[in-house]
mmCIF file with all atom_site columns, C-alpha atoms in Angstrom:
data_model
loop_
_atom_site.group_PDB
_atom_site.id
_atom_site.type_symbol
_atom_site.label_atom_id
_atom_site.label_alt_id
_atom_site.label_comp_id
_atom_site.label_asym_id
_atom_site.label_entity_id
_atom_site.label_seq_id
_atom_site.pdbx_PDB_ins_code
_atom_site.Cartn_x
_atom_site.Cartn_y
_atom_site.Cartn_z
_atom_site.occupancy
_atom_site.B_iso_or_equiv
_atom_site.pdbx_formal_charge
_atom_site.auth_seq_id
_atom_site.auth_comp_id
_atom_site.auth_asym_id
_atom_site.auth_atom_id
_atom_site.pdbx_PDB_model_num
ATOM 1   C CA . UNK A 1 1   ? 0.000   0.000  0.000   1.00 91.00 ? 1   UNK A CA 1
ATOM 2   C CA . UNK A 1 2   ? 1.375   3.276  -1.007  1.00 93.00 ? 2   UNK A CA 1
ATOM 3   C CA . UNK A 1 3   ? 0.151   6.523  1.409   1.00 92.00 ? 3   UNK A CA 1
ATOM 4   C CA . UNK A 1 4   ? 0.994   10.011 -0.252  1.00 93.00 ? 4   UNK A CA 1
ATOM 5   C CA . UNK A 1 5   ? 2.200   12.840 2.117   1.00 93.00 ? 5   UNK A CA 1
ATOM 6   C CA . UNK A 1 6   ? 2.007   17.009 1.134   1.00 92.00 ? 6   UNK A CA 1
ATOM 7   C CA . UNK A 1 7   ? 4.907   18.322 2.434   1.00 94.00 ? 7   UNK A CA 1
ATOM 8   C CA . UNK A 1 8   ? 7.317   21.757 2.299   1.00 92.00 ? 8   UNK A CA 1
ATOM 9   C CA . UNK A 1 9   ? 10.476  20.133 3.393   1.00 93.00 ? 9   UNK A CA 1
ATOM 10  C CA . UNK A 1 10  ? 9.760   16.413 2.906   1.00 93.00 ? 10  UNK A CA 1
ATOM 11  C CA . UNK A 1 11  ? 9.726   15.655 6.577   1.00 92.00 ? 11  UNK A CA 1
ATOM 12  C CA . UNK A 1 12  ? 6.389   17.675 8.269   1.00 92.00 ? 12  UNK A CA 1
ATOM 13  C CA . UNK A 1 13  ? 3.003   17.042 6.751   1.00 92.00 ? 13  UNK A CA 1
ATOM 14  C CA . UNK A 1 14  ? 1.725   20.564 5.148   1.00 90.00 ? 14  UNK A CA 1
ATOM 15  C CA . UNK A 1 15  ? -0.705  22.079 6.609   1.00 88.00 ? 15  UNK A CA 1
ATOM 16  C CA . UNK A 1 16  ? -2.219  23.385 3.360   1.00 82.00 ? 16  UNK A CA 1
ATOM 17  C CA . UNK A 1 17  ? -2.714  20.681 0.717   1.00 84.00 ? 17  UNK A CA 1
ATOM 18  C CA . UNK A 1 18  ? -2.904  23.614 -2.302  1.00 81.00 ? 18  UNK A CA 1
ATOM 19  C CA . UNK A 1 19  ? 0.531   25.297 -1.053  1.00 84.00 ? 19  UNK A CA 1
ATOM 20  C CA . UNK A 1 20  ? 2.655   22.322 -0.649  1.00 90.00 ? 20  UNK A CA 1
ATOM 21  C CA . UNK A 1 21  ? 5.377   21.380 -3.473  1.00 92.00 ? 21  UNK A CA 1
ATOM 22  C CA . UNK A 1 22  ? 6.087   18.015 -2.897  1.00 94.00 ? 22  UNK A CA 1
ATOM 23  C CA . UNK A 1 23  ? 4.277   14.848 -2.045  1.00 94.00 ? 23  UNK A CA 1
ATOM 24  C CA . UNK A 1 24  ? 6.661   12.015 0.406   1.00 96.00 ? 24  UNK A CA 1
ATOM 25  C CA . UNK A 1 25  ? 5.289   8.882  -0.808  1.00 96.00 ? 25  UNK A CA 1
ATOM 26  C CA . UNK A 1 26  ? 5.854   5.583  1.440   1.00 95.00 ? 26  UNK A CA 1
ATOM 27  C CA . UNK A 1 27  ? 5.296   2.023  0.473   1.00 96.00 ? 27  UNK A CA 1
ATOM 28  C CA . UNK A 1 28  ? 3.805   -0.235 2.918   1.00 95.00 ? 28  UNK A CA 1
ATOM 29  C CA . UNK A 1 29  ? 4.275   -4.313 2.456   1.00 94.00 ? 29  UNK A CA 1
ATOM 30  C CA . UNK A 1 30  ? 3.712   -6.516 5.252   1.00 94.00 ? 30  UNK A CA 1
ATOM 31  C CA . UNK A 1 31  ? 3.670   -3.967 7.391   1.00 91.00 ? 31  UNK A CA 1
ATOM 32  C CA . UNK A 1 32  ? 7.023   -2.675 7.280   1.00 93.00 ? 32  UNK A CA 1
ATOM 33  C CA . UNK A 1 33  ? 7.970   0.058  4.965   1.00 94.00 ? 33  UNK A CA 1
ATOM 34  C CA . UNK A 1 34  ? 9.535   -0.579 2.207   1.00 97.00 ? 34  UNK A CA 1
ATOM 35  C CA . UNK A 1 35  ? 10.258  2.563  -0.096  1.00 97.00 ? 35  UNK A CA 1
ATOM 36  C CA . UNK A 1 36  ? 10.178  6.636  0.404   1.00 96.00 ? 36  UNK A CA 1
ATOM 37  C CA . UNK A 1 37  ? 10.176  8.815  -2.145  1.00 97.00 ? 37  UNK A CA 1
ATOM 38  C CA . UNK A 1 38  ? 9.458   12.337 -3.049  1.00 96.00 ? 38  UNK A CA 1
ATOM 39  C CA . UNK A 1 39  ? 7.767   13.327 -6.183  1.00 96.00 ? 39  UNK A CA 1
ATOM 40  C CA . UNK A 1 40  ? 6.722   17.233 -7.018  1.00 94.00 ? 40  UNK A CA 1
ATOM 41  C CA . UNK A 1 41  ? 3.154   17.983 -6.158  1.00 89.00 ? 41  UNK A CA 1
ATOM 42  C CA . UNK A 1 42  ? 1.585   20.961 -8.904  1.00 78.00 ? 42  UNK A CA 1
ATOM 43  C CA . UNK A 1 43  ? 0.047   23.513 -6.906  1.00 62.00 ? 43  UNK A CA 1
ATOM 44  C CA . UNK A 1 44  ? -0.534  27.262 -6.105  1.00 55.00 ? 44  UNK A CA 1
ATOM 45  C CA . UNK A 1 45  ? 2.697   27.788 -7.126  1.00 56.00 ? 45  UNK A CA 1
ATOM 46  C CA . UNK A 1 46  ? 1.896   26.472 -10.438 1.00 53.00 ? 46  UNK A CA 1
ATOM 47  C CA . UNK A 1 47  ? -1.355  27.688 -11.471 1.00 50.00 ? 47  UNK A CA 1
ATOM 48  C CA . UNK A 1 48  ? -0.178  31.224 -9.585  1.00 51.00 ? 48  UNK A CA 1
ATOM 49  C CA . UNK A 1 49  ? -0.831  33.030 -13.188 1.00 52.00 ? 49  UNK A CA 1
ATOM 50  C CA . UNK A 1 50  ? -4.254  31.460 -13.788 1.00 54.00 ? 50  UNK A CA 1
ATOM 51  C CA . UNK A 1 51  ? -7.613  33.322 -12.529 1.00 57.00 ? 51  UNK A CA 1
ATOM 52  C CA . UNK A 1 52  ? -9.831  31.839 -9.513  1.00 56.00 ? 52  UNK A CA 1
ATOM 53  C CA . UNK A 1 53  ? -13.295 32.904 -9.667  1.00 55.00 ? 53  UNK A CA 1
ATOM 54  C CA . UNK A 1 54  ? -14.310 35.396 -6.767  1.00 59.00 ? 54  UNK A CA 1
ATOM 55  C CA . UNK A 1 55  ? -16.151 33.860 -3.936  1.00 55.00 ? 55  UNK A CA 1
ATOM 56  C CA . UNK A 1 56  ? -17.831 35.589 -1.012  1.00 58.00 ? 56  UNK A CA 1
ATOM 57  C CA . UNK A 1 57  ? -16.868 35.816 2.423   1.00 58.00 ? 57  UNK A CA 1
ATOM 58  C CA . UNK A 1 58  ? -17.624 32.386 3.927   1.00 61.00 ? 58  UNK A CA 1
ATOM 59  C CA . UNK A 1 59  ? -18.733 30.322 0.654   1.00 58.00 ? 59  UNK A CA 1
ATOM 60  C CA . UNK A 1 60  ? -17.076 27.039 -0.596  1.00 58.00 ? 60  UNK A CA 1
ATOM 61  C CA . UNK A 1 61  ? -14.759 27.923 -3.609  1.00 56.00 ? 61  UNK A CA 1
ATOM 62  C CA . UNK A 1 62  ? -13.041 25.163 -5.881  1.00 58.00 ? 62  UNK A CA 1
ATOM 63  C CA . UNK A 1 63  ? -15.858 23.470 -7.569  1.00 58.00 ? 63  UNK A CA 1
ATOM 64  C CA . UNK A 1 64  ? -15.544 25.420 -10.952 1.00 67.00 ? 64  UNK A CA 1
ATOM 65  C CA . UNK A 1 65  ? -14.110 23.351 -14.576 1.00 68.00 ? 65  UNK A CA 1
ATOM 66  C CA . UNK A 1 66  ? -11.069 25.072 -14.049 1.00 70.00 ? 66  UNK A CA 1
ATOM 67  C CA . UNK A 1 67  ? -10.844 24.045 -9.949  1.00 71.00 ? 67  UNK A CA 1
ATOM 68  C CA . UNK A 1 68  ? -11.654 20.696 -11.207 1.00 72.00 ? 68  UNK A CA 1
ATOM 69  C CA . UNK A 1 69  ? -8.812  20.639 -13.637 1.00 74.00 ? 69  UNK A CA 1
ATOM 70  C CA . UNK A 1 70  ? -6.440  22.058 -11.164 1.00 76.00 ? 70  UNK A CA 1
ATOM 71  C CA . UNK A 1 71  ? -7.217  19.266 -8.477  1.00 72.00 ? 71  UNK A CA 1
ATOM 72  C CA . UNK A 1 72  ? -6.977  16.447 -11.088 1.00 79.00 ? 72  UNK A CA 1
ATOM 73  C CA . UNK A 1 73  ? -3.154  17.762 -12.374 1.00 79.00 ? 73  UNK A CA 1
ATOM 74  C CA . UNK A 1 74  ? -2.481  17.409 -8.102  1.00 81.00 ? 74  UNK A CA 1
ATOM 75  C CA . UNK A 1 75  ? -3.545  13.954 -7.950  1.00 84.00 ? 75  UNK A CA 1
ATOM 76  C CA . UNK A 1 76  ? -1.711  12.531 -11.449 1.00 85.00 ? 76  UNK A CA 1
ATOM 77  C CA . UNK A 1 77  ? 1.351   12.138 -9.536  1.00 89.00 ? 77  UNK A CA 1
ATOM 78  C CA . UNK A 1 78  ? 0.076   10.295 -6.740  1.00 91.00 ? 78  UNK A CA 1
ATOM 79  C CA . UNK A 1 79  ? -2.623  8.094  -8.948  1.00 88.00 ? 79  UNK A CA 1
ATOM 80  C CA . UNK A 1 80  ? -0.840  5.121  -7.801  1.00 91.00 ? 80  UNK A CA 1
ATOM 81  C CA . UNK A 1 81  ? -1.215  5.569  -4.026  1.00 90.00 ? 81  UNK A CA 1
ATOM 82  C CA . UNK A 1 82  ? -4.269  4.641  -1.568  1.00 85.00 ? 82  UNK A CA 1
ATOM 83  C CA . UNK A 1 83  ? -4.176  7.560  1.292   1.00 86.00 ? 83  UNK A CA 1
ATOM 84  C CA . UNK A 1 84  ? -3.310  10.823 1.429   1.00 87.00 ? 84  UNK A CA 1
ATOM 85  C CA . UNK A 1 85  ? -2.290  12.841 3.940   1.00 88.00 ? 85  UNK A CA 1
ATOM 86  C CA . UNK A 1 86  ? -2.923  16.613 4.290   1.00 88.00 ? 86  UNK A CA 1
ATOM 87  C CA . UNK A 1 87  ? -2.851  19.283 7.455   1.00 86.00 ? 87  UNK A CA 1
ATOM 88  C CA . UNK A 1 88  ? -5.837  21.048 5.584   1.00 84.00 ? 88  UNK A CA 1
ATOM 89  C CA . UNK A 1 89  ? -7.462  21.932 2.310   1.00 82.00 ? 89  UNK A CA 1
ATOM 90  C CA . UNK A 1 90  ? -9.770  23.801 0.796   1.00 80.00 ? 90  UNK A CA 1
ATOM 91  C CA . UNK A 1 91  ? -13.696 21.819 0.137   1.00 80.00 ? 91  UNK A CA 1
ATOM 92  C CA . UNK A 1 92  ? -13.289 22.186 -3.363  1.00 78.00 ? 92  UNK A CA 1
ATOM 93  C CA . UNK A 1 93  ? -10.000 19.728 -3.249  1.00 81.00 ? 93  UNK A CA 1
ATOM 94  C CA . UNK A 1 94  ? -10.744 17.685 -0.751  1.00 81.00 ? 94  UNK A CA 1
ATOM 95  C CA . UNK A 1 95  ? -14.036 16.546 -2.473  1.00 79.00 ? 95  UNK A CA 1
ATOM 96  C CA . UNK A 1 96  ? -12.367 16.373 -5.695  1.00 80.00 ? 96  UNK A CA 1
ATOM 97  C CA . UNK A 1 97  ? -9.603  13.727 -4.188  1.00 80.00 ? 97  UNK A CA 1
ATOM 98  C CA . UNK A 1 98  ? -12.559 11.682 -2.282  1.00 78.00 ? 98  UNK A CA 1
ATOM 99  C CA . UNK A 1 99  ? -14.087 11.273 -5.985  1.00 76.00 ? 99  UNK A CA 1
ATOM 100 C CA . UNK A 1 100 ? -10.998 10.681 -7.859  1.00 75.00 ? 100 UNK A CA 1
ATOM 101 C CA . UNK A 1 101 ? -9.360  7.828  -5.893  1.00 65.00 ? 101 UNK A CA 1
ATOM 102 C CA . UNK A 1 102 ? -8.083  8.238  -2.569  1.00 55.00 ? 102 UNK A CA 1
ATOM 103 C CA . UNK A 1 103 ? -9.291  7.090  1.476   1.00 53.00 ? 103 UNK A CA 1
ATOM 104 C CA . UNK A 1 104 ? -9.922  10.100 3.968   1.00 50.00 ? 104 UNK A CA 1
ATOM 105 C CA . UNK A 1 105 ? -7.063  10.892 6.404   1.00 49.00 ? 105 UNK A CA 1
ATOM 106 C CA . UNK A 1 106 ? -7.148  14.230 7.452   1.00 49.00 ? 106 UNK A CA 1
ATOM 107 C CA . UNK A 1 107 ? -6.425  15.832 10.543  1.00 50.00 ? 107 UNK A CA 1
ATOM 108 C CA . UNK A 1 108 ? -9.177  18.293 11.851  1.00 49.00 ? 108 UNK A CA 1
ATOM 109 C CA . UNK A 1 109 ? -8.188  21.179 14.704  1.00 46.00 ? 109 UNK A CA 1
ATOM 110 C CA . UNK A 1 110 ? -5.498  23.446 14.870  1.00 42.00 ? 110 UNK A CA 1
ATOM 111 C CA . UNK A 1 111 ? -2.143  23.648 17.166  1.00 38.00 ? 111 UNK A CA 1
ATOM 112 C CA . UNK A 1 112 ? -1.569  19.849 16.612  1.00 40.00 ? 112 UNK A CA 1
ATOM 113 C CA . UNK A 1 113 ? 2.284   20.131 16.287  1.00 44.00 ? 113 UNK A CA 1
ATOM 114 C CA . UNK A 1 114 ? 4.346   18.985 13.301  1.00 45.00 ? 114 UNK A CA 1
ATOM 115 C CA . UNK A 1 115 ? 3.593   14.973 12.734  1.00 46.00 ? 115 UNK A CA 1
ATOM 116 C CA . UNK A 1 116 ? 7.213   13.445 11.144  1.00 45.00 ? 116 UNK A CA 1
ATOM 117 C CA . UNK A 1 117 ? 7.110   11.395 8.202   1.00 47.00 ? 117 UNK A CA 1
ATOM 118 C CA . UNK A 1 118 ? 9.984   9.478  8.365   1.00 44.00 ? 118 UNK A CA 1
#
């Protein structure tokens, strides 16, 4: 089983899926791990130059074609793994992910420290 991490330095789970750069992929067999890896993770630093619709204050943004397209270039590099792992993100990507392929694993609250991946 593969699990998928966001990360901004490869060892701390990000706690903004959309902001992260790279994903720390680990490969479970028989319970021991196996393989880590880091692959890049597309983000808000690559679609910085294209347009988000406006939202108001307190709606759900990120279900839009273009939001839709945005979340499915995140999840190509990880299409081979079975849970991902995110601080936080945005409704828009986080229903996206459920649909496209991947288990729930999130971590809800603030202040929870900085889990380690390796």
């Amino acid at each position: 089983m593969k699990f998928a991490a966001v990360s901004e330095d490869g060892i701390t789970i990000s706690q903004h899926f959309g902001r992260a750069p790279i994903y720390v992929v680990i490969t479970v067999e028989d319970g021991k791990i196996v393989n880590k890896e880091t692959r890049p993770k597309a983000g808000h630093h690559t679609f910085a130059a294209s347009q988000h619709p406006d939202t108001a204050h307190g709606e759900r943004h990120g279900y839009d074609a273009s939001a839709q397209s945005r979340h499915a270039t995140m999840a190509q590099t990880i299409g081979d793994c079975h849970v991902l792992l995110a601080g936080g993100m945005g409704w828009g990507a986080y229903e996206s992910l459920v649909a496209f392929f991947l288990f729930r694993l999130f971590r809800k609250g603030k202040n929870w420290g900085s889990p380690t991946l390796w």
